[in-house]
GROMACS .gro file of C-alpha atoms in nm:
model
  483
    1MET     CA    1   0.003  -0.002  -0.011
    2VAL     CA    2   0.302   0.248   0.085
    3SER     CA    3   0.454   0.201  -0.251
    4PHE     CA    4   0.103   0.263  -0.408
    5LEU     CA    5   0.061   0.573  -0.205
    6ILE     CA    6   0.410   0.709  -0.290
    7SER     CA    7   0.352   0.632  -0.661
    8MET     CA    8   0.042   0.846  -0.657
    9VAL     CA    9   0.195   1.128  -0.474
   10VAL     CA   10   0.504   1.134  -0.691
   11LEU     CA   11   0.255   1.146  -1.039
   12VAL     CA   12   0.087   1.478  -0.867
   13ILE     CA   13   0.406   1.620  -0.771
   14GLY     CA   14   0.542   1.539  -1.140
   15TYR     CA   15   0.260   1.748  -1.271
   16PHE     CA   16   0.333   2.055  -1.080
   17VAL     CA   17   0.710   2.049  -1.085
   18TYR     CA   18   0.814   1.870  -1.406
   19GLY     CA   19   0.508   1.992  -1.610
   20THR     CA   20   0.625   2.347  -1.524
   21ILE     CA   21   0.979   2.291  -1.616
   22VAL     CA   22   0.844   2.148  -1.970
   23GLU     CA   23   0.642   2.448  -1.994
   24LYS     CA   24   0.911   2.682  -1.948
   25VAL     CA   25   1.137   2.504  -2.182
   26PHE     CA   26   0.871   2.527  -2.458
   27GLY     CA   27   0.802   2.895  -2.359
   28ILE     CA   28   0.442   2.972  -2.364
   29ASN     CA   29   0.323   3.312  -2.505
   30PRO     CA   30  -0.012   3.407  -2.377
   31GLY     CA   31  -0.021   3.691  -2.654
   32ASN     CA   32  -0.042   3.445  -2.929
   33LYS     CA   33  -0.394   3.391  -3.061
   34THR     CA   34  -0.482   3.020  -3.071
   35PRO     CA   35  -0.641   2.835  -3.369
   36ALA     CA   36  -0.968   2.820  -3.193
   37VAL     CA   37  -0.997   3.197  -3.189
   38LYS     CA   38  -0.823   3.277  -3.536
   39PHE     CA   39  -1.027   3.017  -3.742
   40ASN     CA   40  -1.331   2.942  -3.532
   41ASP     CA   41  -1.550   2.756  -3.817
   42LYS     CA   42  -1.797   2.635  -3.553
   43VAL     CA   43  -1.717   2.258  -3.671
   44ASP     CA   44  -1.364   2.171  -3.566
   45PHE     CA   45  -1.218   2.512  -3.453
   46VAL     CA   46  -1.431   2.590  -3.185
   47PRO     CA   47  -1.319   2.774  -2.842
   48LEU     CA   48  -1.414   2.589  -2.543
   49PRO     CA   49  -1.391   2.642  -2.157
   50ALA     CA   50  -1.046   2.494  -2.031
   51TRP     CA   51  -1.213   2.233  -1.794
   52LYS     CA   52  -1.425   2.095  -2.099
   53VAL     CA   53  -1.124   2.093  -2.315
   54PHE     CA   54  -0.934   1.875  -2.031
   55LEU     CA   55  -1.214   1.610  -1.981
   56ILE     CA   56  -1.257   1.585  -2.355
   57GLN     CA   57  -0.885   1.525  -2.398
   58PHE     CA   58  -0.864   1.300  -2.090
   59LEU     CA   59  -1.159   1.094  -2.231
   60ASN     CA   60  -1.003   1.091  -2.595
   61ILE     CA   61  -0.669   0.952  -2.488
   62ALA     CA   62  -0.794   0.699  -2.218
   63GLY     CA   63  -1.057   0.450  -2.376
   64LEU     CA   64  -0.948   0.111  -2.278
   65GLY     CA   65  -0.595   0.186  -2.246
   66PRO     CA   66  -0.543   0.259  -1.874
   67ILE     CA   67  -0.789  -0.017  -1.766
   68PHE     CA   68  -0.696  -0.312  -1.995
   69GLY     CA   69  -0.330  -0.214  -2.034
   70ALA     CA   70  -0.289  -0.167  -1.657
   71ILE     CA   71  -0.446  -0.498  -1.581
   72ALA     CA   72  -0.215  -0.678  -1.829
   73GLY     CA   73   0.083  -0.486  -1.720
   74ALA     CA   74   0.004  -0.573  -1.344
   75MET     CA   75   0.076  -0.935  -1.438
   76PHE     CA   76   0.439  -0.836  -1.452
   77GLY     CA   77   0.425  -0.717  -1.082
   78PRO     CA   78   0.504  -0.405  -0.914
   79ALA     CA   79   0.735  -0.288  -1.169
   80ALA     CA   80   0.439  -0.168  -1.353
   81PHE     CA   81   0.376   0.115  -1.084
   82ILE     CA   82   0.773   0.232  -1.168
   83TRP     CA   83   0.671   0.224  -1.547
   84ILE     CA   84   0.330   0.406  -1.510
   85VAL     CA   85   0.485   0.698  -1.285
   86VAL     CA   86   0.841   0.737  -1.476
   87GLY     CA   87   0.657   0.703  -1.815
   88SER     CA   88   0.379   0.938  -1.748
   89ILE     CA   89   0.592   1.210  -1.635
   90PHE     CA   90   0.914   1.190  -1.824
   91ALA     CA   91   0.808   1.030  -2.154
   92GLY     CA   92   0.406   1.076  -2.176
   93GLY     CA   93   0.391   1.408  -2.039
   94VAL     CA   94   0.660   1.549  -2.241
   95HIS     CA   95   0.520   1.369  -2.545
   96ASP     CA   96   0.141   1.496  -2.512
   97TYR     CA   97   0.245   1.846  -2.403
   98LEU     CA   98   0.504   1.921  -2.679
   99SER     CA   99   0.290   1.754  -2.956
  100GLY     CA  100  -0.008   1.924  -2.847
  101MET     CA  101   0.150   2.277  -2.824
  102LEU     CA  102   0.327   2.244  -3.148
  103SER     CA  103  -0.020   2.169  -3.303
  104VAL     CA  104  -0.135   2.491  -3.135
  105ARG     CA  105   0.180   2.701  -3.271
  106HIS     CA  106   0.108   2.521  -3.616
  107ASN     CA  107  -0.263   2.640  -3.645
  108GLY     CA  108  -0.411   2.302  -3.522
  109LEU     CA  109  -0.209   2.095  -3.786
  110SER     CA  110  -0.234   1.715  -3.747
  111ILE     CA  111   0.080   1.544  -3.619
  112SER     CA  112   0.184   1.397  -3.950
  113GLU     CA  113   0.204   1.741  -4.086
  114ILE     CA  114   0.402   1.836  -3.805
  115VAL     CA  115   0.641   1.560  -3.844
  116GLY     CA  116   0.695   1.689  -4.213
  117VAL     CA  117   0.793   2.033  -4.088
  118TYR     CA  118   1.081   1.915  -3.854
  119LEU     CA  119   1.183   1.582  -3.990
  120GLY     CA  120   1.121   1.620  -4.354
  121LYS     CA  121   0.876   1.574  -4.643
  122TYR     CA  122   0.986   1.194  -4.712
  123LEU     CA  123   0.895   1.095  -4.339
  124LYS     CA  124   0.568   1.319  -4.362
  125GLN     CA  125   0.454   1.081  -4.637
  126VAL     CA  126   0.523   0.782  -4.441
  127MET     CA  127   0.355   0.907  -4.146
  128ARG     CA  128   0.039   0.999  -4.324
  129VAL     CA  129  -0.031   0.648  -4.415
  130PHE     CA  130   0.114   0.506  -4.103
  131ILE     CA  131  -0.107   0.729  -3.883
  132ILE     CA  132  -0.420   0.695  -4.080
  133VAL     CA  133  -0.374   0.310  -4.072
  134LEU     CA  134  -0.307   0.336  -3.702
  135LEU     CA  135  -0.619   0.526  -3.647
  136ILE     CA  136  -0.839   0.285  -3.840
  137PHE     CA  137  -0.696   0.026  -3.619
  138VAL     CA  138  -0.807   0.207  -3.310
  139GLY     CA  139  -1.145   0.290  -3.429
  140THR     CA  140  -1.175  -0.080  -3.524
  141VAL     CA  141  -1.072  -0.203  -3.174
  142PHE     CA  142  -1.268   0.048  -3.014
  143LEU     CA  143  -1.564  -0.070  -3.234
  144VAL     CA  144  -1.527  -0.450  -3.171
  145GLY     CA  145  -1.425  -0.424  -2.804
  146PRO     CA  146  -1.706  -0.237  -2.670
  147ALA     CA  147  -1.950  -0.440  -2.892
  148LYS     CA  148  -1.820  -0.765  -2.728
  149ILE     CA  149  -1.835  -0.629  -2.397
  150ILE     CA  150  -2.210  -0.534  -2.428
  151ALA     CA  151  -2.311  -0.833  -2.592
  152GLU     CA  152  -2.157  -1.051  -2.282
  153MET     CA  153  -2.316  -0.805  -2.037
  154PHE     CA  154  -2.669  -0.811  -2.140
  155GLN     CA  155  -2.705  -1.128  -2.349
  156ASN     CA  156  -3.052  -1.004  -2.467
  157GLY     CA  157  -3.032  -1.194  -2.823
  158TRP     CA  158  -2.846  -0.926  -2.988
  159GLY     CA  159  -2.506  -1.047  -3.090
  160THR     CA  160  -2.166  -0.882  -3.111
  161GLY     CA  161  -2.260  -0.769  -3.503
  162MET     CA  162  -2.574  -0.578  -3.411
  163TRP     CA  163  -2.379  -0.387  -3.151
  164ILE     CA  164  -2.095  -0.321  -3.404
  165ALA     CA  165  -2.380  -0.168  -3.629
  166ILE     CA  166  -2.515   0.043  -3.359
  167ILE     CA  167  -2.189   0.184  -3.247
  168LEU     CA  168  -2.071   0.249  -3.608
  169VAL     CA  169  -2.384   0.478  -3.665
  170TYR     CA  170  -2.292   0.674  -3.353
  171TYR     CA  171  -1.924   0.682  -3.483
  172ILE     CA  172  -2.050   0.821  -3.810
  173LEU     CA  173  -2.254   1.092  -3.653
  174SER     CA  174  -1.980   1.197  -3.417
  175THR     CA  175  -1.734   1.216  -3.673
  176LEU     CA  176  -1.946   1.425  -3.901
  177LEU     CA  177  -2.110   1.671  -3.654
  178PRO     CA  178  -1.957   1.977  -3.533
  179ILE     CA  179  -1.737   1.915  -3.197
  180ASP     CA  180  -1.974   2.111  -2.981
  181LYS     CA  181  -2.289   1.914  -3.087
  182ILE     CA  182  -2.208   1.573  -2.934
  183ILE     CA  183  -1.860   1.549  -2.818
  184SER     CA  184  -1.834   1.868  -2.629
  185LYS     CA  185  -2.154   1.773  -2.448
  186LEU     CA  186  -2.126   1.393  -2.371
  187TYR     CA  187  -1.753   1.349  -2.330
  188PRO     CA  188  -1.713   1.576  -2.005
  189LEU     CA  189  -1.978   1.365  -1.823
  190PHE     CA  190  -1.809   1.040  -1.929
  191GLY     CA  191  -1.499   1.187  -1.813
  192ILE     CA  192  -1.642   1.247  -1.491
  193ALA     CA  193  -1.786   0.894  -1.464
  194MET     CA  194  -1.469   0.747  -1.535
  195LEU     CA  195  -1.273   0.951  -1.271
  196ILE     CA  196  -1.547   0.859  -0.993
  197MET     CA  197  -1.505   0.480  -1.102
  198ALA     CA  198  -1.125   0.539  -1.006
  199ILE     CA  199  -1.197   0.701  -0.687
  200GLY     CA  200  -1.457   0.428  -0.612
  201LEU     CA  201  -1.174   0.173  -0.659
  202ILE     CA  202  -0.933   0.356  -0.435
  203ILE     CA  203  -1.184   0.378  -0.159
  204ALA     CA  204  -1.256   0.002  -0.168
  205LEU     CA  205  -0.885  -0.061  -0.176
  206PHE     CA  206  -0.837   0.119   0.150
  207SER     CA  207  -1.162   0.018   0.307
  208GLY     CA  208  -1.150  -0.350   0.237
  209VAL     CA  209  -0.894  -0.621   0.323
  210TYR     CA  210  -0.696  -0.598   0.002
  211HIS     CA  211  -0.335  -0.593  -0.016
  212ILE     CA  212  -0.107  -0.424  -0.273
  213PRO     CA  213   0.226  -0.558  -0.333
  214GLU     CA  214   0.498  -0.335  -0.247
  215ILE     CA  215   0.801  -0.230  -0.448
  216THR     CA  216   1.091  -0.444  -0.289
  217GLY     CA  217   1.412  -0.611  -0.419
  218ALA     CA  218   1.206  -0.949  -0.421
  219THR     CA  219   0.909  -0.803  -0.633
  220MET     CA  220   1.134  -0.597  -0.865
  221ARG     CA  221   1.136  -0.870  -1.145
  222ASN     CA  222   0.921  -1.024  -1.402
  223MET     CA  223   0.623  -1.211  -1.199
  224THR     CA  224   0.425  -1.336  -1.515
  225ILE     CA  225   0.363  -1.710  -1.532
  226ASN     CA  226   0.606  -1.763  -1.810
  227PRO     CA  227   0.886  -1.461  -1.794
  228GLU     CA  228   1.090  -1.644  -2.056
  229LYS     CA  229   0.811  -1.585  -2.301
  230THR     CA  230   0.698  -1.259  -2.173
  231SER     CA  231   1.012  -1.063  -2.099
  232LEU     CA  232   0.972  -0.745  -1.891
  233PHE     CA  233   1.189  -0.555  -2.129
  234PRO     CA  234   1.033  -0.453  -2.363
  235ILE     CA  235   0.688  -0.629  -2.332
  236LEU     CA  236   0.579  -0.436  -2.021
  237PHE     CA  237   0.676  -0.074  -2.213
  238VAL     CA  238   0.443  -0.179  -2.485
  239THR     CA  239   0.154  -0.326  -2.277
  240ILE     CA  240   0.101  -0.023  -2.049
  241ALA     CA  241   0.088   0.228  -2.315
  242CYS     CA  242  -0.187   0.470  -2.260
  243GLY     CA  243  -0.101   0.478  -1.886
  244ALA     CA  244   0.250   0.593  -1.963
  245ILE     CA  245   0.316   0.696  -2.297
  246SER     CA  246   0.121   0.649  -2.634
  247GLY     CA  247   0.148   0.785  -2.996
  248PHE     CA  248  -0.226   0.771  -3.019
  249HIS     CA  249  -0.239   1.065  -2.776
  250ALA     CA  250  -0.050   1.293  -3.059
  251THR     CA  251  -0.332   1.211  -3.320
  252GLN     CA  252  -0.593   1.326  -3.044
  253SER     CA  253  -0.429   1.640  -2.941
  254PRO     CA  254  -0.466   1.847  -3.245
  255LEU     CA  255  -0.844   1.804  -3.185
  256MET     CA  256  -0.823   2.000  -2.873
  257SER     CA  257  -0.538   2.235  -3.009
  258ARG     CA  258  -0.834   2.364  -3.215
  259CYS     CA  259  -1.061   2.418  -2.908
  260ILE     CA  260  -0.775   2.582  -2.668
  261ARG     CA  261  -0.858   2.960  -2.602
  262SER     CA  262  -0.506   3.038  -2.468
  263GLU     CA  263  -0.163   2.879  -2.450
  264LYS     CA  264  -0.175   2.906  -2.075
  265GLU     CA  265  -0.429   2.636  -2.081
  266GLY     CA  266  -0.162   2.395  -2.238
  267LYS     CA  267  -0.004   2.239  -1.925
  268LYS     CA  268  -0.348   2.163  -1.760
  269ILE     CA  269  -0.481   1.993  -2.080
  270PHE     CA  270  -0.224   1.793  -2.239
  271PHE     CA  271   0.019   1.732  -1.946
  272GLY     CA  272  -0.232   1.711  -1.686
  273ALA     CA  273  -0.456   1.486  -1.890
  274MET     CA  274  -0.169   1.261  -1.942
  275ILE     CA  275  -0.088   1.261  -1.549
  276THR     CA  276  -0.456   1.194  -1.487
  277GLU     CA  277  -0.445   0.887  -1.689
  278GLY     CA  278  -0.132   0.759  -1.533
  279ILE     CA  279  -0.305   0.795  -1.211
  280VAL     CA  280  -0.623   0.593  -1.325
  281ALA     CA  281  -0.390   0.342  -1.471
  282LEU     CA  282  -0.186   0.309  -1.125
  283ILE     CA  283  -0.527   0.261  -0.959
  284TRP     CA  284  -0.632  -0.012  -1.201
  285ALA     CA  285  -0.304  -0.185  -1.166
  286ALA     CA  286  -0.312  -0.191  -0.798
  287ALA     CA  287  -0.674  -0.301  -0.821
  288ALA     CA  288  -0.595  -0.616  -1.032
  289MET     CA  289  -0.300  -0.719  -0.810
  290ALA     CA  290  -0.501  -0.689  -0.494
  291PHE     CA  291  -0.847  -0.832  -0.594
  292PHE     CA  292  -0.721  -1.155  -0.712
  293GLY     CA  293  -0.518  -1.206  -0.377
  294ASN     CA  294  -0.184  -1.109  -0.535
  295VAL     CA  295   0.011  -1.102  -0.860
  296GLU     CA  296   0.029  -1.486  -0.877
  297GLY     CA  297  -0.351  -1.494  -0.835
  298LEU     CA  298  -0.398  -1.234  -1.118
  299ASN     CA  299  -0.181  -1.439  -1.337
  300PHE     CA  300  -0.365  -1.762  -1.299
  301ALA     CA  301  -0.694  -1.585  -1.315
  302MET     CA  302  -0.618  -1.432  -1.647
  303ALA     CA  303  -0.464  -1.740  -1.790
  304ASP     CA  304  -0.788  -1.930  -1.699
  305HIS     CA  305  -0.977  -1.658  -1.906
  306GLU     CA  306  -0.759  -1.654  -2.215
  307ASN     CA  307  -0.587  -1.315  -2.078
  308ASN     CA  308  -0.916  -1.132  -2.123
  309ALA     CA  309  -0.857  -0.811  -1.963
  310ALA     CA  310  -1.237  -0.725  -2.020
  311TRP     CA  311  -1.354  -1.012  -1.786
  312ALA     CA  312  -1.104  -0.918  -1.527
  313ALA     CA  313  -1.205  -0.548  -1.557
  314HIS     CA  314  -1.573  -0.662  -1.504
  315GLU     CA  315  -1.491  -0.880  -1.219
  316ILE     CA  316  -1.294  -0.620  -1.034
  317THR     CA  317  -1.572  -0.353  -1.073
  318ASN     CA  318  -1.844  -0.569  -0.966
  319GLY     CA  319  -1.661  -0.753  -0.679
  320MET     CA  320  -1.503  -0.417  -0.543
  321LEU     CA  321  -1.807  -0.181  -0.607
  322GLY     CA  322  -2.123  -0.396  -0.611
  323ASN     CA  323  -2.416  -0.303  -0.810
  324ILE     CA  324  -2.276   0.065  -0.854
  325GLY     CA  325  -1.966  -0.115  -1.007
  326GLY     CA  326  -2.180  -0.265  -1.264
  327ILE     CA  327  -2.332   0.064  -1.381
  328LEU     CA  328  -1.991   0.215  -1.383
  329ALA     CA  329  -1.864  -0.071  -1.578
  330VAL     CA  330  -2.097   0.020  -1.858
  331ILE     CA  331  -1.969   0.377  -1.863
  332GLY     CA  332  -1.598   0.300  -1.799
  333LEU     CA  333  -1.569  -0.016  -2.008
  334VAL     CA  334  -1.801   0.081  -2.280
  335ALA     CA  335  -1.854   0.453  -2.314
  336ALA     CA  336  -1.477   0.535  -2.253
  337PRO     CA  337  -1.350   0.319  -2.564
  338ILE     CA  338  -1.632   0.431  -2.779
  339THR     CA  339  -1.547   0.795  -2.713
  340SER     CA  340  -1.179   0.723  -2.799
  341GLY     CA  341  -1.289   0.517  -3.135
  342ASP     CA  342  -1.522   0.813  -3.253
  343THR     CA  343  -1.237   1.080  -3.217
  344ALA     CA  344  -0.997   0.837  -3.380
  345PHE     CA  345  -1.209   0.860  -3.700
  346ARG     CA  346  -1.243   1.222  -3.658
  347SER     CA  347  -0.872   1.259  -3.629
  348ALA     CA  348  -0.826   1.050  -3.954
  349ARG     CA  349  -1.071   1.276  -4.126
  350LEU     CA  350  -0.896   1.582  -4.021
  351ILE     CA  351  -0.551   1.440  -4.142
  352LEU     CA  352  -0.687   1.349  -4.475
  353ALA     CA  353  -0.833   1.721  -4.496
  354ASP     CA  354  -0.490   1.857  -4.430
  355ILE     CA  355  -0.328   1.627  -4.688
  356PHE     CA  356  -0.580   1.728  -4.943
  357ASN     CA  357  -0.620   2.075  -4.817
  358TYR     CA  358  -1.001   2.000  -4.835
  359ASP     CA  359  -1.218   2.249  -4.636
  360GLN     CA  360  -1.447   2.057  -4.390
  361LYS     CA  361  -1.707   2.333  -4.318
  362LEU     CA  362  -1.954   2.151  -4.555
  363LEU     CA  363  -2.123   1.820  -4.438
  364LYS     CA  364  -2.087   1.644  -4.777
  365LYS     CA  365  -1.700   1.729  -4.772
  366ARG     CA  366  -1.674   1.572  -4.436
  367LEU     CA  367  -1.848   1.268  -4.530
  368LEU     CA  368  -1.623   1.224  -4.850
  369MET     CA  369  -1.316   1.240  -4.624
  370SER     CA  370  -1.443   0.990  -4.350
  371GLY     CA  371  -1.658   0.741  -4.568
  372PRO     CA  372  -1.407   0.519  -4.688
  373LEU     CA  373  -1.250   0.504  -4.327
  374PHE     CA  374  -1.591   0.356  -4.183
  375ILE     CA  375  -1.604   0.107  -4.496
  376ILE     CA  376  -1.232  -0.017  -4.413
  377ALA     CA  377  -1.312  -0.040  -4.044
  378LEU     CA  378  -1.624  -0.239  -4.093
  379ILE     CA  379  -1.427  -0.519  -4.303
  380LEU     CA  380  -1.133  -0.515  -4.027
  381SER     CA  381  -1.387  -0.576  -3.780
  382GLN     CA  382  -1.424  -0.927  -3.903
  383ILE     CA  383  -1.054  -1.012  -3.821
  384GLU     CA  384  -0.971  -1.181  -3.498
  385PHE     CA  385  -0.972  -0.898  -3.246
  386GLY     CA  386  -0.649  -1.039  -3.054
  387ILE     CA  387  -0.442  -0.995  -3.400
  388ILE     CA  388  -0.565  -0.636  -3.462
  389TRP     CA  389  -0.475  -0.545  -3.072
  390ARG     CA  390  -0.134  -0.665  -3.092
  391TYR     CA  391  -0.041  -0.478  -3.391
  392PHE     CA  392  -0.200  -0.174  -3.288
  393ALA     CA  393  -0.007  -0.194  -2.976
  394TRP     CA  394   0.337  -0.207  -3.131
  395SER     CA  395   0.245   0.068  -3.403
  396ASN     CA  396   0.097   0.296  -3.130
  397GLN     CA  397   0.458   0.315  -2.950
  398VAL     CA  398   0.636   0.343  -3.289
  399LEU     CA  399   0.427   0.681  -3.324
  400ALA     CA  400   0.520   0.774  -2.999
  401MET     CA  401   0.880   0.740  -3.082
  402VAL     CA  402   0.857   0.941  -3.396
  403VAL     CA  403   0.680   1.208  -3.215
  404LEU     CA  404   0.938   1.217  -2.954
  405TRP     CA  405   1.199   1.267  -3.225
  406THR     CA  406   1.001   1.519  -3.376
  407VAL     CA  407   0.971   1.748  -3.085
  408THR     CA  408   1.336   1.683  -3.017
  409ALA     CA  409   1.406   1.840  -3.350
  410TYR     CA  410   1.183   2.129  -3.260
  411LEU     CA  411   1.357   2.183  -2.952
  412MET     CA  412   1.707   2.170  -3.114
  413TYR     CA  413   1.625   2.418  -3.362
  414LYS     CA  414   1.501   2.662  -3.112
  415ASP     CA  415   1.808   2.610  -2.898
  416LYS     CA  416   1.592   2.466  -2.598
  417LEU     CA  417   1.683   2.222  -2.359
  418TYR     CA  418   1.631   1.916  -2.603
  419ILE     CA  419   1.769   1.651  -2.363
  420ILE     CA  420   1.390   1.623  -2.194
  421SER     CA  421   1.262   1.462  -2.524
  422LEU     CA  422   1.577   1.306  -2.658
  423VAL     CA  423   1.617   1.071  -2.344
  424PRO     CA  424   1.243   0.941  -2.386
  425ALA     CA  425   1.285   0.919  -2.764
  426ILE     CA  426   1.598   0.688  -2.748
  427PHE     CA  427   1.442   0.465  -2.483
  428MET     CA  428   1.129   0.416  -2.686
  429THR     CA  429   1.317   0.333  -3.003
  430LEU     CA  430   1.501   0.073  -2.809
  431VAL     CA  431   1.161  -0.050  -2.670
  432CYS     CA  432   1.012  -0.052  -3.032
  433SER     CA  433   1.290  -0.205  -3.224
  434THR     CA  434   1.348  -0.492  -2.946
  435TYR     CA  435   0.979  -0.565  -2.927
  436ILE     CA  436   0.923  -0.625  -3.294
  437LEU     CA  437   1.228  -0.848  -3.312
  438LEU     CA  438   1.123  -1.052  -3.010
  439ALA     CA  439   0.716  -1.077  -3.036
  440PRO     CA  440   0.521  -1.352  -3.184
  441GLU     CA  441   0.386  -1.085  -3.438
  442GLY     CA  442   0.738  -0.998  -3.500
  443PHE     CA  443   1.045  -1.185  -3.598
  444GLU     CA  444   1.043  -1.422  -3.276
  445LEU     CA  445   1.427  -1.396  -3.239
  446ASN     CA  446   1.591  -1.532  -2.933
  447HIS     CA  447   1.655  -1.270  -2.650
  448ILE     CA  448   2.027  -1.213  -2.699
  449LEU     CA  449   1.994  -1.158  -3.085
  450ALA     CA  450   1.690  -0.948  -3.037
  451TYR     CA  451   1.850  -0.711  -2.758
  452GLY     CA  452   2.177  -0.700  -2.954
  453LEU     CA  453   2.012  -0.585  -3.275
  454GLY     CA  454   1.784  -0.363  -3.100
  455ILE     CA  455   2.067  -0.163  -2.971
  456LEU     CA  456   2.221  -0.150  -3.296
  457ILE     CA  457   1.909  -0.017  -3.476
  458THR     CA  458   1.847   0.225  -3.194
  459VAL     CA  459   2.224   0.363  -3.220
  460ALA     CA  460   2.179   0.392  -3.595
  461ILE     CA  461   1.826   0.611  -3.580
  462SER     CA  462   2.002   0.803  -3.315
  463LEU     CA  463   2.283   0.884  -3.547
  464LEU     CA  464   2.061   0.938  -3.836
  465PHE     CA  465   1.835   1.166  -3.652
  466TRP     CA  466   2.149   1.370  -3.505
  467ASN     CA  467   2.316   1.393  -3.843
  468TYR     CA  468   1.971   1.508  -4.010
  469ALA     CA  469   1.902   1.769  -3.744
  470LYS     CA  470   2.259   1.932  -3.748
  471ARG     CA  471   2.257   1.968  -4.120
  472LYS     CA  472   1.895   2.143  -4.091
  473ARG     CA  473   1.979   2.365  -3.789
  474ILE     CA  474   2.007   2.720  -3.845
  475PRO     CA  475   2.036   2.942  -3.527
  476GLY     CA  476   1.728   3.144  -3.445
  477ILE     CA  477   1.507   2.935  -3.690
  478THR     CA  478   1.144   3.015  -3.657
  479MET     CA  479   0.911   2.731  -3.787
  480GLU     CA  480   0.593   2.809  -3.579
  481ILE     CA  481   0.299   2.967  -3.766
  482VAL     CA  482   0.145   3.177  -3.513
  483GLU     CA  483  -0.006   3.474  -3.696
   0.00000   0.00000   0.00000
């Protein structure tokens, strides 16, 4: 319990201390007009109150990530606490804040276009395709996942296919309609409900007879059933993504960069939402370890149910929160991922609009950009869910890696303290390269070879970046578009 409490406190301190450092390194200018103010089109560029933007951002980036990922990550033991805390503050917070503020400075541009500004037009083309594919994966995952959960919860004769159709109709409406019609009205409510569920779990943990494992020399190891098959590095760092660092967040931040009224709100919205998500992930990881008795009990329970995190989440909420837990589970396990799925499609629409410089004021133009996305997602929904999820998990962290290199280039060009993003960029490069070499969906190489090649790939990418950035660096260069 002590380790859990200390982790919570460190996350909060991280927001106020390190979040302020990152904000100062970036250098906000309250006098700059934000995209929401300059380009208010009452569709995507709409000034909204900071508290509302925060809740929308939190719900956008959360989804199933800080729940399912945290439960699966808890199978490794208390090492998950360390990654959630360190990742949220020094990787995820930096990633989310800088990518979000760069979008603000670039008139709300999508992340693929920002990558092009700082890492070149060739990588921009690659990232355009990569990010759209990733967002379709996200939309499909958060289309099929909630449909399966609803079908299992209610069992009223409506199968998964029927719920997929219903959710898809909602996705179409929320993607096409102005952001203040559905998203700005429903999301804050769902965001509050998700936070209430997390608070309820904390109260249950403290008031019940639960034991949360401590971080000790004995527990700081891989505590999964088969540690040889599921190595702590790099699998833990891909398993817990949204609760530590996630590239998906960088696709969502431009949505909110078009709604922020002042640059002063950036820390609260981007860094703050990431830290809040880290707290939620920490709570779920602790609840998973405690509810099933210990880490070993969690591992055996998950093994008996095919590592189904949805089942575990449902058991935890009902077991720890009772009937209220069942209601909150519907909101937390269904509404939260659905609200990430629809904004994934909305982000993809905006990226396509940026690519083709296609105005989105008219409904028919928005439909033209988003229609093909829904057709592809419907086709992908027929593929086995686990396959889509595994490839999404890795590609998600690859995007985080690219975004970190992008913001590092920006900080270098502006003669700012670029080490704050350089270190996590190098680390995430090692995570992503090693993972794809080790994982079943990758090359399945033996550990020694995978780690060796992962280090070589990381060094090579780091040197390529350094050479590129040095060649392009011009003292005093200004790349932001603020007027």
